[in-house]
């Protein structure tokens, strides 16, 4: 088994991306591409075999492959993204994932972004957001309960996706921004709060034993390190203008 990472080069039209909670500002496409290449290099350094999909110039958000699928060890669920402009992104991802997992799909009128699905071992928390509706969460539960997963819908406020507000760090540990999601949902788990000056830092990516964290979140990095995690910081300044975090730009799974 090897760790496999699906990525897709950013569209040259990334600046035309969907936005929900950020003001639109200019995005330097070449800087975004450089950040993405650095991200891919780190994934390779951490042992991932990369499957790089070609850019989709007509799909501005298509670099954010996380939103197109929920990949678990037993099965993959192709989502139906909440933003209509993003729905064509799933076609190519479905073709790739069919080589690795049995596929299911969220059907209309359900809508779901993968960024709303937070896995904590066998428990899946699905953010109820502008992108993900309760019908889709019910569909996901129906698909996954036979595999032994629980799926619960949770309210999110102030941010794009549930995984903007919380990330699984492995074991019983969750990093979260308590302003954006009710920490009572995670009772019994070990919770680490982001630094209060770094609301966007709750989205981190665990690869192997390492946590990738935004470079502009030194206070949160320090909190993670004080809790015993090994952390590496990555600059995603340009991608973040498109409402990106660390998890958005890859689908990582054992293959
Ligand atoms: N720009 C990321 C998204 O809104 O889906």
PDB file of C-alpha atoms and ligand atoms in Angstrom:
ATOM      1  CA  UNK A   1       0.000   0.000   0.000  1.00  0.00           C
ATOM      2  CA  UNK A   2       1.258   3.435  -0.871  1.00  0.00           C
ATOM      3  CA  UNK A   3      -0.087   6.841  -0.034  1.00  0.00           C
ATOM      4  CA  UNK A   4      -1.654   8.246  -3.181  1.00  0.00           C
ATOM      5  CA  UNK A   5      -2.441  11.928  -3.746  1.00  0.00           C
ATOM      6  CA  UNK A   6      -4.632  13.237  -6.536  1.00  0.00           C
ATOM      7  CA  UNK A   7      -3.923  16.872  -7.380  1.00  0.00           C
ATOM      8  CA  UNK A   8      -4.799  19.184 -10.244  1.00  0.00           C
ATOM      9  CA  UNK A   9      -2.837  22.197 -11.442  1.00  0.00           C
ATOM     10  CA  UNK A  10      -4.641  25.490 -10.770  1.00  0.00           C
ATOM     11  CA  UNK A  11      -6.753  26.912 -13.562  1.00  0.00           C
ATOM     12  CA  UNK A  12      -5.249  30.046 -15.138  1.00  0.00           C
ATOM     13  CA  UNK A  13      -8.699  31.497 -14.344  1.00  0.00           C
ATOM     14  CA  UNK A  14      -8.442  30.877 -10.612  1.00  0.00           C
ATOM     15  CA  UNK A  15      -9.249  34.557 -10.019  1.00  0.00           C
ATOM     16  CA  UNK A  16     -12.803  33.856 -11.238  1.00  0.00           C
ATOM     17  CA  UNK A  17     -13.315  31.368  -8.386  1.00  0.00           C
ATOM     18  CA  UNK A  18     -16.365  31.061  -6.167  1.00  0.00           C
ATOM     19  CA  UNK A  19     -16.145  33.080  -2.933  1.00  0.00           C
ATOM     20  CA  UNK A  20     -18.440  32.982   0.091  1.00  0.00           C
ATOM     21  CA  UNK A  21     -16.746  34.739   3.001  1.00  0.00           C
ATOM     22  CA  UNK A  22     -13.842  36.620   1.433  1.00  0.00           C
ATOM     23  CA  UNK A  23     -13.788  39.787  -0.607  1.00  0.00           C
ATOM     24  CA  UNK A  24     -12.551  39.267  -4.159  1.00  0.00           C
ATOM     25  CA  UNK A  25      -8.990  40.491  -4.646  1.00  0.00           C
ATOM     26  CA  UNK A  26      -6.566  40.033  -7.514  1.00  0.00           C
ATOM     27  CA  UNK A  27      -4.909  36.623  -7.634  1.00  0.00           C
ATOM     28  CA  UNK A  28      -1.515  36.177  -9.257  1.00  0.00           C
ATOM     29  CA  UNK A  29      -1.982  32.937 -11.223  1.00  0.00           C
ATOM     30  CA  UNK A  30       1.723  32.250 -11.553  1.00  0.00           C
ATOM     31  CA  UNK A  31       2.303  32.671  -7.808  1.00  0.00           C
ATOM     32  CA  UNK A  32      -0.657  30.408  -7.115  1.00  0.00           C
ATOM     33  CA  UNK A  33       0.832  27.825  -9.479  1.00  0.00           C
ATOM     34  CA  UNK A  34       4.195  28.080  -7.703  1.00  0.00           C
ATOM     35  CA  UNK A  35       2.547  27.585  -4.301  1.00  0.00           C
ATOM     36  CA  UNK A  36       0.726  24.573  -5.674  1.00  0.00           C
ATOM     37  CA  UNK A  37       3.935  23.062  -7.033  1.00  0.00           C
ATOM     38  CA  UNK A  38       5.602  23.550  -3.653  1.00  0.00           C
ATOM     39  CA  UNK A  39       2.611  21.835  -2.013  1.00  0.00           C
ATOM     40  CA  UNK A  40       2.952  18.888  -4.409  1.00  0.00           C
ATOM     41  CA  UNK A  41       6.678  18.642  -3.689  1.00  0.00           C
ATOM     42  CA  UNK A  42       6.004  18.450   0.046  1.00  0.00           C
ATOM     43  CA  UNK A  43       3.424  15.702  -0.488  1.00  0.00           C
ATOM     44  CA  UNK A  44       6.022  13.751  -2.465  1.00  0.00           C
ATOM     45  CA  UNK A  45       8.639  14.315   0.236  1.00  0.00           C
ATOM     46  CA  UNK A  46       6.152  12.891   2.720  1.00  0.00           C
ATOM     47  CA  UNK A  47       5.815   9.710   0.695  1.00  0.00           C
ATOM     48  CA  UNK A  48       2.795  10.374  -1.513  1.00  0.00           C
ATOM     49  CA  UNK A  49       2.693   9.090  -5.064  1.00  0.00           C
ATOM     50  CA  UNK A  50       1.206  11.989  -6.983  1.00  0.00           C
ATOM     51  CA  UNK A  51      -1.408  11.626  -9.693  1.00  0.00           C
ATOM     52  CA  UNK A  52      -1.436  15.093 -11.234  1.00  0.00           C
ATOM     53  CA  UNK A  53      -4.453  15.887 -13.367  1.00  0.00           C
ATOM     54  CA  UNK A  54      -4.157  18.504 -16.100  1.00  0.00           C
ATOM     55  CA  UNK A  55      -5.503  21.970 -15.407  1.00  0.00           C
ATOM     56  CA  UNK A  56      -9.096  22.669 -16.392  1.00  0.00           C
ATOM     57  CA  UNK A  57      -8.930  26.278 -17.632  1.00  0.00           C
ATOM     58  CA  UNK A  58     -12.727  26.620 -17.806  1.00  0.00           C
ATOM     59  CA  UNK A  59     -13.226  25.455 -14.197  1.00  0.00           C
ATOM     60  CA  UNK A  60     -11.735  28.177 -11.965  1.00  0.00           C
ATOM     61  CA  UNK A  61     -11.989  26.201  -8.698  1.00  0.00           C
ATOM     62  CA  UNK A  62     -10.862  22.860 -10.091  1.00  0.00           C
ATOM     63  CA  UNK A  63      -7.543  22.898  -8.206  1.00  0.00           C
ATOM     64  CA  UNK A  64      -9.600  22.231  -5.067  1.00  0.00           C
ATOM     65  CA  UNK A  65     -10.042  18.529  -5.763  1.00  0.00           C
ATOM     66  CA  UNK A  66     -10.966  17.744  -2.158  1.00  0.00           C
ATOM     67  CA  UNK A  67     -14.483  19.033  -2.784  1.00  0.00           C
ATOM     68  CA  UNK A  68     -15.248  16.483  -5.495  1.00  0.00           C
ATOM     69  CA  UNK A  69     -15.131  13.279  -3.455  1.00  0.00           C
ATOM     70  CA  UNK A  70     -15.089  11.644  -0.039  1.00  0.00           C
ATOM     71  CA  UNK A  71     -12.522   8.851  -0.174  1.00  0.00           C
ATOM     72  CA  UNK A  72     -12.501   6.193   2.524  1.00  0.00           C
ATOM     73  CA  UNK A  73     -10.590   2.920   2.707  1.00  0.00           C
ATOM     74  CA  UNK A  74     -13.586   0.912   1.495  1.00  0.00           C
ATOM     75  CA  UNK A  75     -15.373   3.212  -0.933  1.00  0.00           C
ATOM     76  CA  UNK A  76     -15.391   6.644  -2.574  1.00  0.00           C
ATOM     77  CA  UNK A  77     -18.388   8.939  -2.827  1.00  0.00           C
ATOM     78  CA  UNK A  78     -18.407  11.431  -5.682  1.00  0.00           C
ATOM     79  CA  UNK A  79     -19.997  14.627  -4.442  1.00  0.00           C
ATOM     80  CA  UNK A  80     -22.372  17.025  -6.140  1.00  0.00           C
ATOM     81  CA  UNK A  81     -20.722  20.375  -5.351  1.00  0.00           C
ATOM     82  CA  UNK A  82     -22.930  23.099  -3.975  1.00  0.00           C
ATOM     83  CA  UNK A  83     -21.738  25.715  -6.451  1.00  0.00           C
ATOM     84  CA  UNK A  84     -23.167  24.873  -9.882  1.00  0.00           C
ATOM     85  CA  UNK A  85     -19.989  26.166 -11.527  1.00  0.00           C
ATOM     86  CA  UNK A  86     -18.060  23.385  -9.783  1.00  0.00           C
ATOM     87  CA  UNK A  87     -20.199  20.393 -10.717  1.00  0.00           C
ATOM     88  CA  UNK A  88     -18.294  19.533 -13.924  1.00  0.00           C
ATOM     89  CA  UNK A  89     -15.162  19.049 -11.793  1.00  0.00           C
ATOM     90  CA  UNK A  90     -16.392  15.654 -10.610  1.00  0.00           C
ATOM     91  CA  UNK A  91     -16.314  13.956 -14.045  1.00  0.00           C
ATOM     92  CA  UNK A  92     -12.558  13.565 -14.304  1.00  0.00           C
ATOM     93  CA  UNK A  93     -12.192  12.741 -10.615  1.00  0.00           C
ATOM     94  CA  UNK A  94     -14.764   9.949 -10.889  1.00  0.00           C
ATOM     95  CA  UNK A  95     -12.815   8.427 -13.776  1.00  0.00           C
ATOM     96  CA  UNK A  96      -9.618   8.408 -11.726  1.00  0.00           C
ATOM     97  CA  UNK A  97     -11.138   7.158  -8.482  1.00  0.00           C
ATOM     98  CA  UNK A  98     -12.916   4.306 -10.274  1.00  0.00           C
ATOM     99  CA  UNK A  99      -9.482   2.714 -10.549  1.00  0.00           C
ATOM    100  CA  UNK A 100      -9.070   2.635  -6.778  1.00  0.00           C
ATOM    101  CA  UNK A 101     -12.437   2.306  -5.045  1.00  0.00           C
ATOM    102  CA  UNK A 102     -16.030   1.203  -5.628  1.00  0.00           C
ATOM    103  CA  UNK A 103     -17.873   4.435  -6.391  1.00  0.00           C
ATOM    104  CA  UNK A 104     -21.103   5.921  -5.097  1.00  0.00           C
ATOM    105  CA  UNK A 105     -22.420   9.396  -5.841  1.00  0.00           C
ATOM    106  CA  UNK A 106     -24.483  12.122  -4.212  1.00  0.00           C
ATOM    107  CA  UNK A 107     -27.570  12.658  -6.363  1.00  0.00           C
ATOM    108  CA  UNK A 108     -29.707  15.792  -6.964  1.00  0.00           C
ATOM    109  CA  UNK A 109     -31.177  17.587  -5.154  1.00  0.00           C
ATOM    110  CA  UNK A 110     -28.431  16.765  -2.717  1.00  0.00           C
ATOM    111  CA  UNK A 111     -25.398  19.027  -2.743  1.00  0.00           C
ATOM    112  CA  UNK A 112     -22.137  18.374  -0.933  1.00  0.00           C
ATOM    113  CA  UNK A 113     -18.578  19.658  -1.001  1.00  0.00           C
ATOM    114  CA  UNK A 114     -15.893  17.301   0.243  1.00  0.00           C
ATOM    115  CA  UNK A 115     -14.516  20.181   2.296  1.00  0.00           C
ATOM    116  CA  UNK A 116     -17.573  19.841   4.488  1.00  0.00           C
ATOM    117  CA  UNK A 117     -16.870  16.218   5.430  1.00  0.00           C
ATOM    118  CA  UNK A 118     -14.603  15.868   8.445  1.00  0.00           C
ATOM    119  CA  UNK A 119     -13.538  12.316   9.232  1.00  0.00           C
ATOM    120  CA  UNK A 120     -12.552  11.403  12.780  1.00  0.00           C
ATOM    121  CA  UNK A 121     -11.801   7.706  12.449  1.00  0.00           C
ATOM    122  CA  UNK A 122     -15.212   5.990  11.901  1.00  0.00           C
ATOM    123  CA  UNK A 123     -17.198   9.162  12.647  1.00  0.00           C
ATOM    124  CA  UNK A 124     -17.962  11.582   9.838  1.00  0.00           C
ATOM    125  CA  UNK A 125     -19.144  15.114  10.610  1.00  0.00           C
ATOM    126  CA  UNK A 126     -20.781  16.846   7.649  1.00  0.00           C
ATOM    127  CA  UNK A 127     -21.055  20.624   7.706  1.00  0.00           C
ATOM    128  CA  UNK A 128     -24.454  22.059   6.800  1.00  0.00           C
ATOM    129  CA  UNK A 129     -23.350  25.048   4.775  1.00  0.00           C
ATOM    130  CA  UNK A 130     -24.162  26.987   1.619  1.00  0.00           C
ATOM    131  CA  UNK A 131     -22.520  24.058  -0.226  1.00  0.00           C
ATOM    132  CA  UNK A 132     -23.846  20.995   1.609  1.00  0.00           C
ATOM    133  CA  UNK A 133     -27.503  20.295   2.364  1.00  0.00           C
ATOM    134  CA  UNK A 134     -29.227  17.934   4.761  1.00  0.00           C
ATOM    135  CA  UNK A 135     -30.457  15.703   1.940  1.00  0.00           C
ATOM    136  CA  UNK A 136     -26.911  15.031   0.826  1.00  0.00           C
ATOM    137  CA  UNK A 137     -25.878  14.251   4.397  1.00  0.00           C
ATOM    138  CA  UNK A 138     -28.727  11.711   4.561  1.00  0.00           C
ATOM    139  CA  UNK A 139     -27.504  10.196   1.288  1.00  0.00           C
ATOM    140  CA  UNK A 140     -23.959   9.963   2.615  1.00  0.00           C
ATOM    141  CA  UNK A 141     -25.230   8.242   5.764  1.00  0.00           C
ATOM    142  CA  UNK A 142     -27.209   5.781   3.660  1.00  0.00           C
ATOM    143  CA  UNK A 143     -24.126   4.928   1.600  1.00  0.00           C
ATOM    144  CA  UNK A 144     -21.685   4.633   4.490  1.00  0.00           C
ATOM    145  CA  UNK A 145     -23.586   3.102   7.396  1.00  0.00           C
ATOM    146  CA  UNK A 146     -23.148  -0.421   6.001  1.00  0.00           C
ATOM    147  CA  UNK A 147     -19.380   0.186   6.152  1.00  0.00           C
ATOM    148  CA  UNK A 148     -19.618   1.030   9.846  1.00  0.00           C
ATOM    149  CA  UNK A 149     -19.348   4.819   9.655  1.00  0.00           C
ATOM    150  CA  UNK A 150     -21.550   7.239  11.548  1.00  0.00           C
ATOM    151  CA  UNK A 151     -22.507  10.411   9.675  1.00  0.00           C
ATOM    152  CA  UNK A 152     -23.874  13.437  11.503  1.00  0.00           C
ATOM    153  CA  UNK A 153     -24.792  16.852  10.093  1.00  0.00           C
ATOM    154  CA  UNK A 154     -23.387  19.819  12.013  1.00  0.00           C
ATOM    155  CA  UNK A 155     -23.984  23.547  11.894  1.00  0.00           C
ATOM    156  CA  UNK A 156     -21.124  25.777  10.766  1.00  0.00           C
ATOM    157  CA  UNK A 157     -21.006  29.582  10.889  1.00  0.00           C
ATOM    158  CA  UNK A 158     -18.726  32.237   9.486  1.00  0.00           C
ATOM    159  CA  UNK A 159     -16.687  30.125   7.096  1.00  0.00           C
ATOM    160  CA  UNK A 160     -16.938  28.230   3.823  1.00  0.00           C
ATOM    161  CA  UNK A 161     -16.672  24.593   4.909  1.00  0.00           C
ATOM    162  CA  UNK A 162     -16.671  22.544   8.106  1.00  0.00           C
ATOM    163  CA  UNK A 163     -13.018  21.786   7.429  1.00  0.00           C
ATOM    164  CA  UNK A 164     -12.320  25.521   7.441  1.00  0.00           C
ATOM    165  CA  UNK A 165     -13.330  25.271  11.104  1.00  0.00           C
ATOM    166  CA  UNK A 166     -11.913  21.930  12.234  1.00  0.00           C
ATOM    167  CA  UNK A 167      -9.362  19.277  11.260  1.00  0.00           C
ATOM    168  CA  UNK A 168      -8.657  15.785  12.524  1.00  0.00           C
ATOM    169  CA  UNK A 169      -5.077  15.482  13.780  1.00  0.00           C
ATOM    170  CA  UNK A 170      -5.192  11.699  14.138  1.00  0.00           C
ATOM    171  CA  UNK A 171      -6.030   9.642  17.213  1.00  0.00           C
ATOM    172  CA  UNK A 172      -8.476  11.553  19.393  1.00  0.00           C
ATOM    173  CA  UNK A 173      -7.169  15.023  18.548  1.00  0.00           C
ATOM    174  CA  UNK A 174      -9.040  17.756  16.697  1.00  0.00           C
ATOM    175  CA  UNK A 175      -7.869  21.302  15.912  1.00  0.00           C
ATOM    176  CA  UNK A 176     -10.719  23.791  15.742  1.00  0.00           C
ATOM    177  CA  UNK A 177     -11.861  27.368  15.672  1.00  0.00           C
ATOM    178  CA  UNK A 178     -14.599  27.486  18.354  1.00  0.00           C
ATOM    179  CA  UNK A 179     -16.107  30.627  16.776  1.00  0.00           C
ATOM    180  CA  UNK A 180     -17.047  28.690  13.643  1.00  0.00           C
ATOM    181  CA  UNK A 181     -18.206  25.324  14.995  1.00  0.00           C
ATOM    182  CA  UNK A 182     -19.637  24.231  18.346  1.00  0.00           C
ATOM    183  CA  UNK A 183     -16.883  22.414  20.176  1.00  0.00           C
ATOM    184  CA  UNK A 184     -19.494  20.470  22.165  1.00  0.00           C
ATOM    185  CA  UNK A 185     -19.938  18.324  19.030  1.00  0.00           C
ATOM    186  CA  UNK A 186     -16.523  16.855  19.690  1.00  0.00           C
ATOM    187  CA  UNK A 187     -17.076  15.958  23.357  1.00  0.00           C
ATOM    188  CA  UNK A 188     -14.669  13.276  24.499  1.00  0.00           C
ATOM    189  CA  UNK A 189     -11.983  14.224  21.977  1.00  0.00           C
ATOM    190  CA  UNK A 190      -8.794  16.165  22.698  1.00  0.00           C
ATOM    191  CA  UNK A 191      -9.444  19.651  21.365  1.00  0.00           C
ATOM    192  CA  UNK A 192      -6.830  22.218  20.437  1.00  0.00           C
ATOM    193  CA  UNK A 193      -8.023  25.728  19.619  1.00  0.00           C
ATOM    194  CA  UNK A 194      -6.433  27.821  16.894  1.00  0.00           C
ATOM    195  CA  UNK A 195      -4.626  30.920  18.093  1.00  0.00           C
ATOM    196  CA  UNK A 196      -7.334  33.600  18.396  1.00  0.00           C
ATOM    197  CA  UNK A 197      -5.524  35.847  15.887  1.00  0.00           C
ATOM    198  CA  UNK A 198      -5.501  33.054  13.275  1.00  0.00           C
ATOM    199  CA  UNK A 199      -9.102  32.041  12.538  1.00  0.00           C
ATOM    200  CA  UNK A 200      -8.215  30.371   9.232  1.00  0.00           C
ATOM    201  CA  UNK A 201      -5.574  28.135  10.790  1.00  0.00           C
ATOM    202  CA  UNK A 202      -7.999  25.349  11.726  1.00  0.00           C
ATOM    203  CA  UNK A 203      -7.578  23.789   8.305  1.00  0.00           C
ATOM    204  CA  UNK A 204      -4.445  21.665   8.492  1.00  0.00           C
ATOM    205  CA  UNK A 205      -3.446  18.576   6.541  1.00  0.00           C
ATOM    206  CA  UNK A 206      -2.140  15.461   8.262  1.00  0.00           C
ATOM    207  CA  UNK A 207       0.136  13.363   6.067  1.00  0.00           C
ATOM    208  CA  UNK A 208       1.724  10.402   7.790  1.00  0.00           C
ATOM    209  CA  UNK A 209       2.897  11.687  11.145  1.00  0.00           C
ATOM    210  CA  UNK A 210       3.237  15.301  10.081  1.00  0.00           C
ATOM    211  CA  UNK A 211       0.844  18.247  10.177  1.00  0.00           C
ATOM    212  CA  UNK A 212       0.972  20.817   7.364  1.00  0.00           C
ATOM    213  CA  UNK A 213      -0.094  24.253   8.577  1.00  0.00           C
ATOM    214  CA  UNK A 214      -0.419  27.663   6.886  1.00  0.00           C
ATOM    215  CA  UNK A 215       2.727  29.751   7.107  1.00  0.00           C
ATOM    216  CA  UNK A 216       0.720  32.736   8.371  1.00  0.00           C
ATOM    217  CA  UNK A 217      -0.355  30.848  11.515  1.00  0.00           C
ATOM    218  CA  UNK A 218       2.711  30.728  13.780  1.00  0.00           C
ATOM    219  CA  UNK A 219       0.659  30.902  16.965  1.00  0.00           C
ATOM    220  CA  UNK A 220      -1.390  27.853  16.005  1.00  0.00           C
ATOM    221  CA  UNK A 221       1.751  26.033  14.938  1.00  0.00           C
ATOM    222  CA  UNK A 222       3.202  26.676  18.387  1.00  0.00           C
ATOM    223  CA  UNK A 223       0.065  25.297  20.044  1.00  0.00           C
ATOM    224  CA  UNK A 224       0.271  22.143  17.915  1.00  0.00           C
ATOM    225  CA  UNK A 225       3.955  21.683  18.705  1.00  0.00           C
ATOM    226  CA  UNK A 226       3.315  22.181  22.402  1.00  0.00           C
ATOM    227  CA  UNK A 227       0.791  19.348  22.119  1.00  0.00           C
ATOM    228  CA  UNK A 228       3.463  17.088  20.660  1.00  0.00           C
ATOM    229  CA  UNK A 229       2.754  17.338  16.923  1.00  0.00           C
ATOM    230  CA  UNK A 230       5.431  17.701  14.286  1.00  0.00           C
ATOM    231  CA  UNK A 231       4.422  20.618  12.085  1.00  0.00           C
ATOM    232  CA  UNK A 232       5.623  22.024   8.779  1.00  0.00           C
ATOM    233  CA  UNK A 233       4.432  25.401   7.523  1.00  0.00           C
ATOM    234  CA  UNK A 234       3.533  26.094   3.905  1.00  0.00           C
ATOM    235  CA  UNK A 235       2.915  29.413   2.189  1.00  0.00           C
ATOM    236  CA  UNK A 236      -0.517  29.372   0.504  1.00  0.00           C
ATOM    237  CA  UNK A 237      -1.028  33.147   0.461  1.00  0.00           C
ATOM    238  CA  UNK A 238      -2.195  33.325  -3.146  1.00  0.00           C
ATOM    239  CA  UNK A 239      -4.355  30.182  -3.064  1.00  0.00           C
ATOM    240  CA  UNK A 240      -5.943  31.405   0.179  1.00  0.00           C
ATOM    241  CA  UNK A 241      -7.336  34.410  -1.712  1.00  0.00           C
ATOM    242  CA  UNK A 242      -9.541  31.812  -3.446  1.00  0.00           C
ATOM    243  CA  UNK A 243     -10.657  30.571   0.000  1.00  0.00           C
ATOM    244  CA  UNK A 244      -8.229  27.653   0.054  1.00  0.00           C
ATOM    245  CA  UNK A 245      -6.812  25.823   3.025  1.00  0.00           C
ATOM    246  CA  UNK A 246      -4.252  23.024   3.182  1.00  0.00           C
ATOM    247  CA  UNK A 247      -6.659  20.147   2.625  1.00  0.00           C
ATOM    248  CA  UNK A 248      -8.477  21.549  -0.435  1.00  0.00           C
ATOM    249  CA  UNK A 249      -5.823  20.849  -3.029  1.00  0.00           C
ATOM    250  CA  UNK A 250      -5.492  17.078  -2.702  1.00  0.00           C
ATOM    251  CA  UNK A 251      -7.335  13.816  -2.227  1.00  0.00           C
ATOM    252  CA  UNK A 252      -5.009  11.530  -0.249  1.00  0.00           C
ATOM    253  CA  UNK A 253      -5.676   7.833   0.335  1.00  0.00           C
ATOM    254  CA  UNK A 254      -3.986   4.437   0.561  1.00  0.00           C
ATOM    255  CA  UNK A 255      -3.755   2.708  -2.794  1.00  0.00           C
TER     256      UNK A 255
HETATM  257  N1  LIG B   1     -13.085  29.068  -4.059  1.00  0.00           N
HETATM  258  C1  LIG B   1     -13.367  27.873  -3.386  1.00  0.00           C
HETATM  259  C2  LIG B   1     -14.807  27.595  -3.411  1.00  0.00           C
HETATM  260  O1  LIG B   1     -15.539  28.520  -3.155  1.00  0.00           O
HETATM  261  O2  LIG B   1     -15.284  26.524  -3.687  1.00  0.00           O
END
